[in-house]
Coordinates of C-alpha atoms in Angstrom, one line a residue:
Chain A
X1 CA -11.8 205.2 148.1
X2 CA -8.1 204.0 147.6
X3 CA -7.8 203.8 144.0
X4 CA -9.1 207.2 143.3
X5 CA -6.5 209.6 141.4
X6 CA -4.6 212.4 143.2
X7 CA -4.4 214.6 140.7
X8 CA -8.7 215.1 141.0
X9 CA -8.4 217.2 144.4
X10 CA -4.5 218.3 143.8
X11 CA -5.4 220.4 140.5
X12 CA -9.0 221.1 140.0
X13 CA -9.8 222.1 136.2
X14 CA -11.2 225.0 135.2
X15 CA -14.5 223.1 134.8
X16 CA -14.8 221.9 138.2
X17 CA -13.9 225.7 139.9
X18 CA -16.7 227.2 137.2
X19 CA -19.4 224.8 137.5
X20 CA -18.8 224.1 141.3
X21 CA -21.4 226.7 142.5
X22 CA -24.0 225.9 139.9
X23 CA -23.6 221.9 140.8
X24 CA -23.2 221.2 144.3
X25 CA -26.4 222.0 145.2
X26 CA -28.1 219.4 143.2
X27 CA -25.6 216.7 143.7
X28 CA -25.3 217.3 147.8
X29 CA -29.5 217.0 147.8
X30 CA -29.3 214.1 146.7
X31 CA -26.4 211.9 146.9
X32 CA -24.5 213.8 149.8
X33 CA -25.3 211.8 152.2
X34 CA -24.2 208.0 150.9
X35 CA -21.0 209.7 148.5
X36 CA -19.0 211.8 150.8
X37 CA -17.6 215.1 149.6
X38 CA -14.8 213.5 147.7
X39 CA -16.7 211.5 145.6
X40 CA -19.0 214.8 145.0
X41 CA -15.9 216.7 143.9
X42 CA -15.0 214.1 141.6
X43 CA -18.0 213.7 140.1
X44 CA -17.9 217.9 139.6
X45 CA -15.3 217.5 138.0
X46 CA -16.6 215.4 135.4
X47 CA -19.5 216.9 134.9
X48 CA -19.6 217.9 131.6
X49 CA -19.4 221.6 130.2
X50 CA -23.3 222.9 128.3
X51 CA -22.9 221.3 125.2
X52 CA -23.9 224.1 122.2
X53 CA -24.9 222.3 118.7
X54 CA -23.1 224.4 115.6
X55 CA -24.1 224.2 112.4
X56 CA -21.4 225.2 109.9
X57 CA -23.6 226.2 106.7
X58 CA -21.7 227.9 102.9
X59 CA -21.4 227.1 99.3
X60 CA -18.9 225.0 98.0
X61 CA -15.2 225.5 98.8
X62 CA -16.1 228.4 101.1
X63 CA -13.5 227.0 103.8
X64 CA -16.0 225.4 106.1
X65 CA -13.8 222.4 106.9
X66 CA -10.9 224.2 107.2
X67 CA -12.3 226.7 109.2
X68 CA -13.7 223.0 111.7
X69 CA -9.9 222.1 111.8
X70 CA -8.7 224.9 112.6
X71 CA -11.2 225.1 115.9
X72 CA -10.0 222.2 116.4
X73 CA -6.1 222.9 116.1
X74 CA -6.0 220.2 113.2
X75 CA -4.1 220.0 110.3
X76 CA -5.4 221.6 107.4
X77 CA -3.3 220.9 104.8
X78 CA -5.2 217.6 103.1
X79 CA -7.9 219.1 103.1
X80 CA -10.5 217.2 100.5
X81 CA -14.0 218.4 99.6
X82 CA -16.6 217.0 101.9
X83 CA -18.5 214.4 101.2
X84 CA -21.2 214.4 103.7
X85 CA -20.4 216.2 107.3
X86 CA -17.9 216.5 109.5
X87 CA -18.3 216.6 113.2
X88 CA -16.0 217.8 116.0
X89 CA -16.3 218.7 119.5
X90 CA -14.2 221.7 120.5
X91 CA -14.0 222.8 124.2
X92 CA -14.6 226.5 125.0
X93 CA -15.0 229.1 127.2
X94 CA -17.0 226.0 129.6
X95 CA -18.5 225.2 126.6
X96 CA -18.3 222.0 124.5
X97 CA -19.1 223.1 121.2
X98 CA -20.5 220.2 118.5
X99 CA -19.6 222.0 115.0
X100 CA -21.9 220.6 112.4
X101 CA -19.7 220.9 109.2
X102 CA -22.1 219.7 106.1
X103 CA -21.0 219.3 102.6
X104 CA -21.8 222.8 100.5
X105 CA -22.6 221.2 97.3
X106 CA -25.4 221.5 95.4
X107 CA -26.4 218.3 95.3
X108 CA -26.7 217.6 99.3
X109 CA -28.1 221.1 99.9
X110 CA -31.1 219.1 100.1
X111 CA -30.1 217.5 103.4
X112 CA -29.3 220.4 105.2
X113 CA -32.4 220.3 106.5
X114 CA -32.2 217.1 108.3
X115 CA -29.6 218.5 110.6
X116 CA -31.7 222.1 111.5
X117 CA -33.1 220.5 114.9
X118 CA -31.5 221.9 117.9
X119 CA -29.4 224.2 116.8
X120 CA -27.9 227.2 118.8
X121 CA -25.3 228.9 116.4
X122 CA -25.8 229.1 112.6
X123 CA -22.1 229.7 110.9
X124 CA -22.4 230.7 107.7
X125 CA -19.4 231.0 105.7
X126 CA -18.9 232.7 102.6
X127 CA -15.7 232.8 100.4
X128 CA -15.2 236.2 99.7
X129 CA -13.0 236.5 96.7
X130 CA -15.8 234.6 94.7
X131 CA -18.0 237.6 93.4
X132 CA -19.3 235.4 90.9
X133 CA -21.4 233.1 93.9
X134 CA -22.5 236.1 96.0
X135 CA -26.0 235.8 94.7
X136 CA -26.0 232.0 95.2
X137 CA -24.8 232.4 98.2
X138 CA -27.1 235.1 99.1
X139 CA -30.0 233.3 98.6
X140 CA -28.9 230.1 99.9
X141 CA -28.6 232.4 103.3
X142 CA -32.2 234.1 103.1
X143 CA -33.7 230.4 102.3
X144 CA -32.0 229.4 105.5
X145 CA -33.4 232.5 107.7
X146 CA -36.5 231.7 106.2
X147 CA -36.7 228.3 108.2
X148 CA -38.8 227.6 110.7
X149 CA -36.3 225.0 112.7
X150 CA -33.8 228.0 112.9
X151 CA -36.0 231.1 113.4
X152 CA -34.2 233.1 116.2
X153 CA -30.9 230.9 116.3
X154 CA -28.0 233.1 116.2
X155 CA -26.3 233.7 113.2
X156 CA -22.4 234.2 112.9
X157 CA -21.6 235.2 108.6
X158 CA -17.6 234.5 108.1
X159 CA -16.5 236.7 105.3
X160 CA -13.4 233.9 104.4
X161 CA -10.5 234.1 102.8
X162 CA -9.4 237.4 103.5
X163 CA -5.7 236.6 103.0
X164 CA -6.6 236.7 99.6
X165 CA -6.0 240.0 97.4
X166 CA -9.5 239.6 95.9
X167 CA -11.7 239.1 99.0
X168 CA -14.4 241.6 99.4
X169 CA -14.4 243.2 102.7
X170 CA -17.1 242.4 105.0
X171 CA -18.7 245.8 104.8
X172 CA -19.5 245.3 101.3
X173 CA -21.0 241.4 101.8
X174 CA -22.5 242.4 104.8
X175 CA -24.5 245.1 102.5
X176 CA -24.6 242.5 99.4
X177 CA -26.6 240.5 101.6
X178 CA -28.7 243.2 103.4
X179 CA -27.4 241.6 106.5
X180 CA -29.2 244.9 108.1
X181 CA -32.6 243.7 107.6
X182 CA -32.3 240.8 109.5
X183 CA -34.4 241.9 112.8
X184 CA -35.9 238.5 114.1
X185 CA -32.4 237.2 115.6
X186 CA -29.0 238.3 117.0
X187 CA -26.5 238.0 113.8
X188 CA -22.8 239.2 112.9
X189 CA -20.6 239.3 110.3
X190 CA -16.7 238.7 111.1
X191 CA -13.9 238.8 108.5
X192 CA -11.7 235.8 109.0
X193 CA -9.1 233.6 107.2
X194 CA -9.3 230.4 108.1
X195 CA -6.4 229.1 106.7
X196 CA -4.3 231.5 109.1
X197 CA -6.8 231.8 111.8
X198 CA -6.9 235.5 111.7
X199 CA -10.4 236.5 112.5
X200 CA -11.9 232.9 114.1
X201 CA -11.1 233.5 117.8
X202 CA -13.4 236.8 117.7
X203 CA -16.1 235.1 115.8
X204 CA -16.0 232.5 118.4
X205 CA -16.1 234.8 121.5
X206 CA -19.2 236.2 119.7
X207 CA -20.5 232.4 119.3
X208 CA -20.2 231.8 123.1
X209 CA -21.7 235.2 124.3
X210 CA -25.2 234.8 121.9
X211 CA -25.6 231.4 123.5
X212 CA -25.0 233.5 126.9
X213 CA -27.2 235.8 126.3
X214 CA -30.4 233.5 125.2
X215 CA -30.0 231.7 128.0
X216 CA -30.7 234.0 129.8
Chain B
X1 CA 5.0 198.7 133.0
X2 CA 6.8 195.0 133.4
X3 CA 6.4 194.8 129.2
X4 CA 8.2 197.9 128.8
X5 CA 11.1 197.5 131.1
X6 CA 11.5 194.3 129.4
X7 CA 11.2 195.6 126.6
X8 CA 14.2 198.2 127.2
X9 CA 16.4 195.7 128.6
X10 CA 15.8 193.5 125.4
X11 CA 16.4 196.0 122.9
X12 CA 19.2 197.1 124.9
X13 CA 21.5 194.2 125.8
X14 CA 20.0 190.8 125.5
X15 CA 19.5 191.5 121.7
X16 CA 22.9 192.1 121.2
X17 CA 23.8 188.8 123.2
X18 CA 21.8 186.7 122.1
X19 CA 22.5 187.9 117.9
X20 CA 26.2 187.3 119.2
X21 CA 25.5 183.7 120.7
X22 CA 23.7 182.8 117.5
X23 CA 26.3 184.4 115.5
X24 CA 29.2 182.3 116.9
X25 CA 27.1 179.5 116.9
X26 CA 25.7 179.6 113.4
X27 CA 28.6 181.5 111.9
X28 CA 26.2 183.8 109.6
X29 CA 25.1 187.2 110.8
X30 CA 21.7 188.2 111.3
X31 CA 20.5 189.9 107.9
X32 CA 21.7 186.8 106.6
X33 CA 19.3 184.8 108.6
X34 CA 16.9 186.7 107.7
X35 CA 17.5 186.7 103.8
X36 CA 17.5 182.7 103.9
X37 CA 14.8 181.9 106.5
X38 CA 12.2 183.9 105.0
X39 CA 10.8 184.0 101.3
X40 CA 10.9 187.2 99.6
X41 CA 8.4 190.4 100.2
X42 CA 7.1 191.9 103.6
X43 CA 8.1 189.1 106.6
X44 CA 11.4 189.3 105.3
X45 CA 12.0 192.9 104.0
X46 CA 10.8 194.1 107.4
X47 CA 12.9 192.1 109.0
X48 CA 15.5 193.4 107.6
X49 CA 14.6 196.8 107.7
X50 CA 14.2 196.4 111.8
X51 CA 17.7 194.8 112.2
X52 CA 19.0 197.6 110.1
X53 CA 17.7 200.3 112.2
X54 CA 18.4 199.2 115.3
X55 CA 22.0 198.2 114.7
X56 CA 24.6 200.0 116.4
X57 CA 26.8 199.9 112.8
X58 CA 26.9 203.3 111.5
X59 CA 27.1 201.3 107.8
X60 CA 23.9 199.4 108.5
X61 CA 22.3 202.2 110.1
X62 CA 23.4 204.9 106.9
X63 CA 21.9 202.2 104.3
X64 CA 18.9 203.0 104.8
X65 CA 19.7 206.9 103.8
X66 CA 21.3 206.0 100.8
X67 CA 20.4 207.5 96.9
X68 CA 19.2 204.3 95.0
X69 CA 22.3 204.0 92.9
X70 CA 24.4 203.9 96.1
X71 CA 22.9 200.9 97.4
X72 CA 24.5 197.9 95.5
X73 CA 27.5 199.1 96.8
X74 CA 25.6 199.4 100.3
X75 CA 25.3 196.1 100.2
X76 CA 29.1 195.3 99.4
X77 CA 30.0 197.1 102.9
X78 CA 27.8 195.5 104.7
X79 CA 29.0 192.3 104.0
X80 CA 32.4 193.2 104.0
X81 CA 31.6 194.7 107.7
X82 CA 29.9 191.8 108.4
X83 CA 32.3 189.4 107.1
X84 CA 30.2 187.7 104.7
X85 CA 31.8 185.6 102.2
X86 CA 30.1 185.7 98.7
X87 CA 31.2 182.3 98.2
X88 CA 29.7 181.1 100.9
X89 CA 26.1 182.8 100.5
X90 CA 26.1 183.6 97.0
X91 CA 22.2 184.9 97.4
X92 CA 22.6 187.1 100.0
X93 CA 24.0 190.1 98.0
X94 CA 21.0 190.1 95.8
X95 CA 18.5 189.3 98.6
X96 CA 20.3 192.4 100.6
X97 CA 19.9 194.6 97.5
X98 CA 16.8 194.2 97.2
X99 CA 15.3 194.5 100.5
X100 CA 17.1 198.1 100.4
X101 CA 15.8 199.1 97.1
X102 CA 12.6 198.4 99.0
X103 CA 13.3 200.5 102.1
X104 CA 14.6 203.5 101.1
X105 CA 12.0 203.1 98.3
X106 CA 8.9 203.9 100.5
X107 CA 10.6 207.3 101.0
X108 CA 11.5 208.1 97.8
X109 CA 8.3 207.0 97.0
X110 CA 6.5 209.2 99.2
X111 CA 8.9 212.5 98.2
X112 CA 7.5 211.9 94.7
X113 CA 3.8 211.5 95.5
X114 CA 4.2 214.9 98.3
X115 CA 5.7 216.9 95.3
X116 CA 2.8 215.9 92.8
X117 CA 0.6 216.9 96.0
X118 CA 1.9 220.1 96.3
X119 CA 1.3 221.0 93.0
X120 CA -2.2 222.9 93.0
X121 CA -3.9 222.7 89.4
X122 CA -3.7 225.9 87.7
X123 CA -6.3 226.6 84.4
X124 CA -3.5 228.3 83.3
X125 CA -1.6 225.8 82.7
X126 CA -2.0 223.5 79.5
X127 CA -1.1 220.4 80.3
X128 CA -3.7 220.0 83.4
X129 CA -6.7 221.5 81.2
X130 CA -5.5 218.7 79.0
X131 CA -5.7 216.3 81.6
X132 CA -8.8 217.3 83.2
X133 CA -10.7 217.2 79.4
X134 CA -8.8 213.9 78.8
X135 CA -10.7 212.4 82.2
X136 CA -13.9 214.2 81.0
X137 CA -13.9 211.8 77.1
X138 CA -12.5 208.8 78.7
X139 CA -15.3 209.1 81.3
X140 CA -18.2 210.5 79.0
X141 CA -16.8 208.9 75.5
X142 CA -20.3 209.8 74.1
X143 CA -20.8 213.3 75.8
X144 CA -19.4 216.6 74.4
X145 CA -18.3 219.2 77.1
X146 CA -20.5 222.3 76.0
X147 CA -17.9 224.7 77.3
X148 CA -15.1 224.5 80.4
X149 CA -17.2 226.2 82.8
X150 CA -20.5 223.6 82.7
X151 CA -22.9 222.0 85.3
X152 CA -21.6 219.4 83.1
X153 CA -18.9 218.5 85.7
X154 CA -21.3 217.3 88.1
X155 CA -21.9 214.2 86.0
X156 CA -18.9 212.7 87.0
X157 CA -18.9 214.0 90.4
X158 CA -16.8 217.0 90.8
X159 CA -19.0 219.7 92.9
X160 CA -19.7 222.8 91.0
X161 CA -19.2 224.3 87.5
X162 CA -15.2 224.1 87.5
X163 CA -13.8 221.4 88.7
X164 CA -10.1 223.1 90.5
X165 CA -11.9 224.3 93.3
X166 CA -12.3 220.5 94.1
X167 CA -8.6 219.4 94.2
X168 CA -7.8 221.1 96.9
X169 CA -5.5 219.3 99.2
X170 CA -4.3 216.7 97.3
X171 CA -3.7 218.9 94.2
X172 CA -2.6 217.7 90.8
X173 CA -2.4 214.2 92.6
X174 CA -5.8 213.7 92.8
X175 CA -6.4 214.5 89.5
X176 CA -3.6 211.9 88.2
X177 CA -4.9 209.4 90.3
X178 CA -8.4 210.2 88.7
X179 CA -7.2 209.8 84.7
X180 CA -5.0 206.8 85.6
X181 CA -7.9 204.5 86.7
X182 CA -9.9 205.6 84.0
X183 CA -7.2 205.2 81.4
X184 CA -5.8 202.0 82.7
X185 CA -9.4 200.3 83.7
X186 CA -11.7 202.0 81.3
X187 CA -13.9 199.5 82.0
X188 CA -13.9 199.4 85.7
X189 CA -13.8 203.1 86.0
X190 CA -16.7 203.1 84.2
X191 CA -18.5 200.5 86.2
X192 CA -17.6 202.3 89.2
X193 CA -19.3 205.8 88.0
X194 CA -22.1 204.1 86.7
X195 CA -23.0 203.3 90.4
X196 CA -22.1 206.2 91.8
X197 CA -24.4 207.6 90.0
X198 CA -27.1 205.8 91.1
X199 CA -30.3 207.8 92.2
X200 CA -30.2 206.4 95.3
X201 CA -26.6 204.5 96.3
X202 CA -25.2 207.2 94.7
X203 CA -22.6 209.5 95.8
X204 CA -20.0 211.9 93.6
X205 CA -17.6 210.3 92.0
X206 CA -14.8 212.5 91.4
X207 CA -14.5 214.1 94.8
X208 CA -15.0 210.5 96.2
X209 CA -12.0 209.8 94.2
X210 CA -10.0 212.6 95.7
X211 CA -11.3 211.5 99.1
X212 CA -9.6 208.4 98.4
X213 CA -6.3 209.9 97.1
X214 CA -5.9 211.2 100.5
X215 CA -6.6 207.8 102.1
X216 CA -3.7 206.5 99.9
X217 CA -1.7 209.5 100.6
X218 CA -2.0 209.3 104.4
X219 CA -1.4 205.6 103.9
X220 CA 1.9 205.9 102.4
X221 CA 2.9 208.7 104.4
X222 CA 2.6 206.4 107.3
X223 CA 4.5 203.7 106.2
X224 CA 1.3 201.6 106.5
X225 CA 1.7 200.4 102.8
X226 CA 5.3 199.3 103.5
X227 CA 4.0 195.4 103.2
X228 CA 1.9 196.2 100.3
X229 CA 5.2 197.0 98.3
X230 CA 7.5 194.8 99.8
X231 CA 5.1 192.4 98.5
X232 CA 4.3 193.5 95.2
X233 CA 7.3 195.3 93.9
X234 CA 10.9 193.5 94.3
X235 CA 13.4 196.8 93.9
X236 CA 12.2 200.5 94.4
X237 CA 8.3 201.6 94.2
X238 CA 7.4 204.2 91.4
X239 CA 4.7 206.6 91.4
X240 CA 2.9 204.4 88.7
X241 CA 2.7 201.8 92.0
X242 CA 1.4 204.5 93.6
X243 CA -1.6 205.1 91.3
X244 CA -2.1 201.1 90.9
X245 CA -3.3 201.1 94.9
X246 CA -5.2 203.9 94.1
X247 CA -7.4 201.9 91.2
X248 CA -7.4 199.4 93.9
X249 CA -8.9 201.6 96.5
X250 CA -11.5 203.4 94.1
X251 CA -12.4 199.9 93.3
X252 CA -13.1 198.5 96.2
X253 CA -14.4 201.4 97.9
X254 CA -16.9 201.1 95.3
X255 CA -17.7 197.0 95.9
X256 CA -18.0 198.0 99.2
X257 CA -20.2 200.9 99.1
X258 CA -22.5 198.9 97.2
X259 CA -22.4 196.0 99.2
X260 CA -23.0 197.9 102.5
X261 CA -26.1 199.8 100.8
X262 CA -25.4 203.1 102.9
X263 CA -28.7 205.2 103.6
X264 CA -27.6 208.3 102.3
X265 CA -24.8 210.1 100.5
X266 CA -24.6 211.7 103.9
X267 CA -23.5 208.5 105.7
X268 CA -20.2 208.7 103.9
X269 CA -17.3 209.6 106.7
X270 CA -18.8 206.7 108.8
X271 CA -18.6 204.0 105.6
X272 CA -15.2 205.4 104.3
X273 CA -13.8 205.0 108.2
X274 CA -15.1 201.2 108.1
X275 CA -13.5 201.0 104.8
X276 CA -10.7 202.7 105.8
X277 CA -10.4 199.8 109.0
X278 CA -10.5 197.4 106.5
X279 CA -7.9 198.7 104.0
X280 CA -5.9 198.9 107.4
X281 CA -6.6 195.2 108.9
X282 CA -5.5 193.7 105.4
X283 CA -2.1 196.0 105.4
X284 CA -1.6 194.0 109.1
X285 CA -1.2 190.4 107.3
X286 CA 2.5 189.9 106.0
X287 CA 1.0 188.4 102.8
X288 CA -0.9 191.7 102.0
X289 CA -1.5 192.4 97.9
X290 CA -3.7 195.0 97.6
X291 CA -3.6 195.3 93.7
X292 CA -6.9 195.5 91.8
X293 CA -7.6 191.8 90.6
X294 CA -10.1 193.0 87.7
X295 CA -9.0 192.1 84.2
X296 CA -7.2 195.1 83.5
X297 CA -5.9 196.3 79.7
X298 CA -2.2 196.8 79.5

């Protein structure tokens, strides 16, 4: 009992106030009895936030790592083309978010597939100044709503690079892709720029509502 | 806690007492201990460099900011300041010289590569279409490019159909470090695509290669490589130094991606991390050389 920290019943996180009431229950059943409530509260407070797996998906120089640093308040500056994935867990809303990010080239397209399993967010990002992929990146889309491993997971479609002069508004992808046909899962389409950040906190709050709302 | 108040007391008086009992005991000053007691390159160069930072001399301390043409005379006040008879010790001027030409090399060094960085490849420009085709024929010597836009590029790695999308961060450096291994180690280069495009140890060469840029980049930029080039260059680092470590890198990245027979091209963050571990262990011995030992033509 001595050596345990302070700070754990001086300043209670923000995890600990929203996951007491869900929590306590179970532990107190349980392991009340031999713990004592301090030892309960700390281990609320390390009781880890629902982890949601993400699964950043896009052509080739369509921003996706960029768009994982900048969740993850990285620099993005060096940014080199990936060679294989990326992973990165970002914290929030009570959420610990695992974003996916796998290499858009066409030679590893192939291995998407190996990381399909589990996933609760689909984030499909498109670079919108290059009209000349839409179609590839059109169809790469419909193959991957075509899936079995993803049927009904949530899909989030960032329209990138908006800073630039060129970029297509989301309207007109949104309708390039018949985004409106889609009926067997929740989807949206969010203009962002990833290298500002303009655009990625609303595509996130959407992220963390559709894994709300299919809890549920 | 005990380290680090011993540690501030230390840094804080005792060094100063103790250089001053040695001083008076010894009669030569401490860069000039340093200079005789240890051979040239990275023990004694970073040496050097420490005791220069951390004197209280504003003319030891404003060496290290110096342009390189200012240095020699650098070296003149600091021995003047430190009463250094060139009689007496006539190596220590050149020793001295040279361990700054070092220091305030890395920077200058780094300025140089971070300017080449910055410089995003344009297809408007002639000189880095030149450069890009040049890598393309001293790749592919027996392959014609049908056009500039061709799947084409994929043969030696790049991702799509043009290859600027892919240099990215590291901009026209990348692409530099690209043609000098090819140009300077035809053969190795060569050796080096030839496994990476293996069917099944393969992975892409070019954007591997730009991957590694950035390892070299980040390396330099923090002052990691210091004992590489006090090692390996006696005066001030040049870009071409630069681009040597690079052929190293590709190199070995290479030997060691063989070696390690990796499952899939998707396993590469976790082997270039291990690599990159290595590359960092070796920069922690004093005798580091990290120059690519291959028969190379000149």
């Amino acid at each position: 009992m001595d050596n345990l920290p302070l700070e754990d019943f001086s300043s209670p996180s923000t995890a600990l106030q929203s996951n007491l009431s869900v929590t306590l229950g179970g532990v107190s059943k349980r392991e009340g009895n031999k713990m004592g409530l301090l030892s309960i509260l700390r281990k609320l407070k390390s009781t880890p936030d629902q982890e949601v797996r993400i699964l950043l998906l896009g052509l080739d120089n369509g921003g996706k790592t960029t768009l994982l640093k900048q969740l993850a308040s990285e620099d993005i500056s060096h940014i080199t083309p990936t060679q294989g994935f990326n992973i990165k867990s970002v914290q929030s809303q009570g959420f610990k978010l695992n974003v996916w990010d796998i290499g858009g080239q066409r030679k590893i397209r192939p291995y998407w597939r190996n990381y399909f399993e589990n996933t609760d967010v689909l984030i499909y990002v498109i670079d919108s100044a290059d009209r000349k992929r839409f179609e590839e990146t059109g169809q790469e889309l419909a193959e991957l709503l075509d899936e079995e491993k993803l049927s009904g997971v949530p899909v989030l479609i960032f329209a990138n690079k908006q800073d630039l002069l060129t970029a297509a508004p989301a309207s007109e992808i949104a309708e390039g892709l018949n985004l409106h046909t889609i009926r067997d899962r929740m989807w949206q389409i969010q203009s962002c720029s990833a290298l500002t950040g303009e655009g990625i906190q609303e595509g996130m709050n959407w992220v963390c509502k559709s894994v709300n709302s299919k809890k549920k | 806690m005990l380290g680090y108040i011993w540690q501030y007391v230390y840094t804080s008086f005792l060094r100063y007492w103790l250089k001053w009992f040695i001083r008076q005991a010894t009669g030569t000053c401490e860069l000039q201990r340093i200079c005789s007691g240890n051979k040239p390159g990275a023990t004694r160069t970073s040496k050097a460099e420490y005791s220069l930072r951390s004197s209280k001399n504003k003319v030891l301390r404003g060496a290290l900011e110096a342009s390189k043409d200012q240095l020699e005379k650098c070296a003149d006040q600091i021995m003047k300041e430190k009463n250094v008879k060139p009689q007496k010790d006539p190596l220590f001027k050149e020793s001295l010289h040279i361990c700054l030409l070092q220091i305030t090399g890395n920077s200058s060094l780094y300025v140089s590569v971070e300017n080449m960085r910055k410089e995003v490849f344009s297809s408007e420009n002639q000189e880095h279409e030149a450069m890009l085709l040049k890598l393309w024929d001293l790749l592919m010597p027996t392959v014609k490019l049908d056009s500039r836009i061709t799947k084409q590029w994929g043969d030696i790695g790049f991702q799509g159909d043009d290859p600027k999308t892919d240099f990215r961060g590291m901009g026209l450096l990348g692409l530099i470090n690209l043609v000098f291994f090819s140009e300077n180690y035809t053969e190795e280069a060569r050796q080096v695509l030839s496994h990476a495009n293996h069917p099944k140890l393969g992975y892409s060469y070019a954007i591997v290669g730009i991957n590694l840029t950035e390892m070299a980049y980040s390396l330099l930029k923090s002052g990691e490589l210091k004992p590489h080039f006090y090692n390996t260059v006696p005066g001030t680092p040049e870009l071409r130094q630069f681009h040597q470590l690079y052929c190293y890198l590709a190199y070995e990245f290479d030997k060691f991606w063989v070696a390690e027979e990796p499952e899939s091209i998707m396993q590469f963050n976790q082997y270039r991390e291990k690599f990159h571990t290595i590359v960092k262990t070796n920069l922690q011995d004093p005798d580091v050389n990290l120059t690519l030992t291959a028969c190379s033509k000149k």
